């Protein structure tokens, strides 16, 4: 295989950019920014995410069996950047980012455009990231708007 072609072709997949939340440890929550998110079924509504093994979030999702996906708005690159590295939570804030919880207890960012949350129904551990399949059990819309694209941030995660 041509390694450069593989990288270029895989980077041709278009993505959004999302803040994915979950529960960790004893009553705590965590969140990270990721782009490997896609719907895979209408009925039941299923969503797949790719989650790096060995991260706080991976361990939390596998243990708690729940996660949330926060859809960011175009222009919210700064918000996305806050969750590329480990975050600390104080009360209902990750630094200055406010969140609340709904059905599963996973964090929902007040400033996200919209959100949905899932119960995990399958974990496939084959790669360096796990393919985690979730059934959507709740969702909400904070406002109308255009979702954030990975491309507009100038970043890539894939290849
Ligand atoms: C552009 C970009 C996209 C990313 N997408 C994902 C992703 O889809 N899945 C993932 O597990 N990590 C992804 N990451 C890496 C996580 O943001 C990073 O590992 C994060 O620190 C994990 O948080 P945690 O250690 O608090 O669990 C991405 C990083 C960048 C820069």
mmCIF file with all atom_site columns, N, CA and C in Angstrom, residues 51 53 124-131:
data_model
loop_
_atom_site.group_PDB
_atom_site.id
_atom_site.type_symbol
_atom_site.label_atom_id
_atom_site.label_alt_id
_atom_site.label_comp_id
_atom_site.label_asym_id
_atom_site.label_entity_id
_atom_site.label_seq_id
_atom_site.pdbx_PDB_ins_code
_atom_site.Cartn_x
_atom_site.Cartn_y
_atom_site.Cartn_z
_atom_site.occupancy
_atom_site.B_iso_or_equiv
_atom_site.pdbx_formal_charge
_atom_site.auth_seq_id
_atom_site.auth_comp_id
_atom_site.auth_asym_id
_atom_site.auth_atom_id
_atom_site.pdbx_PDB_model_num
ATOM 1  N N  . UNK A 1 51  ? -12.695 5.845  20.113 1.00 0.00 ? 51  UNK A N  1
ATOM 2  C CA . UNK A 1 51  ? -12.126 6.392  21.354 1.00 0.00 ? 51  UNK A CA 1
ATOM 3  C C  . UNK A 1 51  ? -10.780 5.734  21.656 1.00 0.00 ? 51  UNK A C  1
ATOM 4  N N  . UNK A 1 53  ? -7.761  4.096  23.236 1.00 0.00 ? 53  UNK A N  1
ATOM 5  C CA . UNK A 1 53  ? -7.642  3.214  24.403 1.00 0.00 ? 53  UNK A CA 1
ATOM 6  C C  . UNK A 1 53  ? -6.656  3.791  25.409 1.00 0.00 ? 53  UNK A C  1
ATOM 7  N N  . UNK A 1 124 ? -15.921 -2.492 20.418 1.00 0.00 ? 124 UNK A N  1
ATOM 8  C CA . UNK A 1 124 ? -15.040 -3.309 19.586 1.00 0.00 ? 124 UNK A CA 1
ATOM 9  C C  . UNK A 1 124 ? -13.626 -2.763 19.734 1.00 0.00 ? 124 UNK A C  1
ATOM 10 N N  . UNK A 1 125 ? -12.753 -3.562 20.350 1.00 0.00 ? 125 UNK A N  1
ATOM 11 C CA . UNK A 1 125 ? -11.425 -3.114 20.778 1.00 0.00 ? 125 UNK A CA 1
ATOM 12 C C  . UNK A 1 125 ? -10.296 -3.402 19.800 1.00 0.00 ? 125 UNK A C  1
ATOM 13 N N  . UNK A 1 126 ? -10.585 -3.633 18.541 1.00 0.00 ? 126 UNK A N  1
ATOM 14 C CA . UNK A 1 126 ? -9.564  -4.144 17.640 1.00 0.00 ? 126 UNK A CA 1
ATOM 15 C C  . UNK A 1 126 ? -8.382  -3.221 17.367 1.00 0.00 ? 126 UNK A C  1
ATOM 16 N N  . UNK A 1 127 ? -8.602  -1.922 17.269 1.00 0.00 ? 127 UNK A N  1
ATOM 17 C CA . UNK A 1 127 ? -7.507  -1.021 16.892 1.00 0.00 ? 127 UNK A CA 1
ATOM 18 C C  . UNK A 1 127 ? -6.885  -0.312 18.085 1.00 0.00 ? 127 UNK A C  1
ATOM 19 N N  . UNK A 1 128 ? -6.080  0.722  17.803 1.00 0.00 ? 128 UNK A N  1
ATOM 20 C CA . UNK A 1 128 ? -5.520  1.522  18.904 1.00 0.00 ? 128 UNK A CA 1
ATOM 21 C C  . UNK A 1 128 ? -6.605  2.420  19.507 1.00 0.00 ? 128 UNK A C  1
ATOM 22 N N  . UNK A 1 129 ? -7.698  2.599  18.752 1.00 0.00 ? 129 UNK A N  1
ATOM 23 C CA . UNK A 1 129 ? -8.915  3.225  19.263 1.00 0.00 ? 129 UNK A CA 1
ATOM 24 C C  . UNK A 1 129 ? -10.002 2.148  19.258 1.00 0.00 ? 129 UNK A C  1
ATOM 25 N N  . UNK A 1 130 ? -10.924 2.238  20.173 1.00 0.00 ? 130 UNK A N  1
ATOM 26 C CA . UNK A 1 130 ? -12.040 1.288  20.188 1.00 0.00 ? 130 UNK A CA 1
ATOM 27 C C  . UNK A 1 130 ? -13.224 1.903  19.453 1.00 0.00 ? 130 UNK A C  1
ATOM 28 N N  . UNK A 1 131 ? -13.958 1.046  18.757 1.00 0.00 ? 131 UNK A N  1
ATOM 29 C CA . UNK A 1 131 ? -15.196 1.467  18.096 1.00 0.00 ? 131 UNK A CA 1
ATOM 30 C C  . UNK A 1 131 ? -16.330 1.228  19.093 1.00 0.00 ? 131 UNK A C  1
#
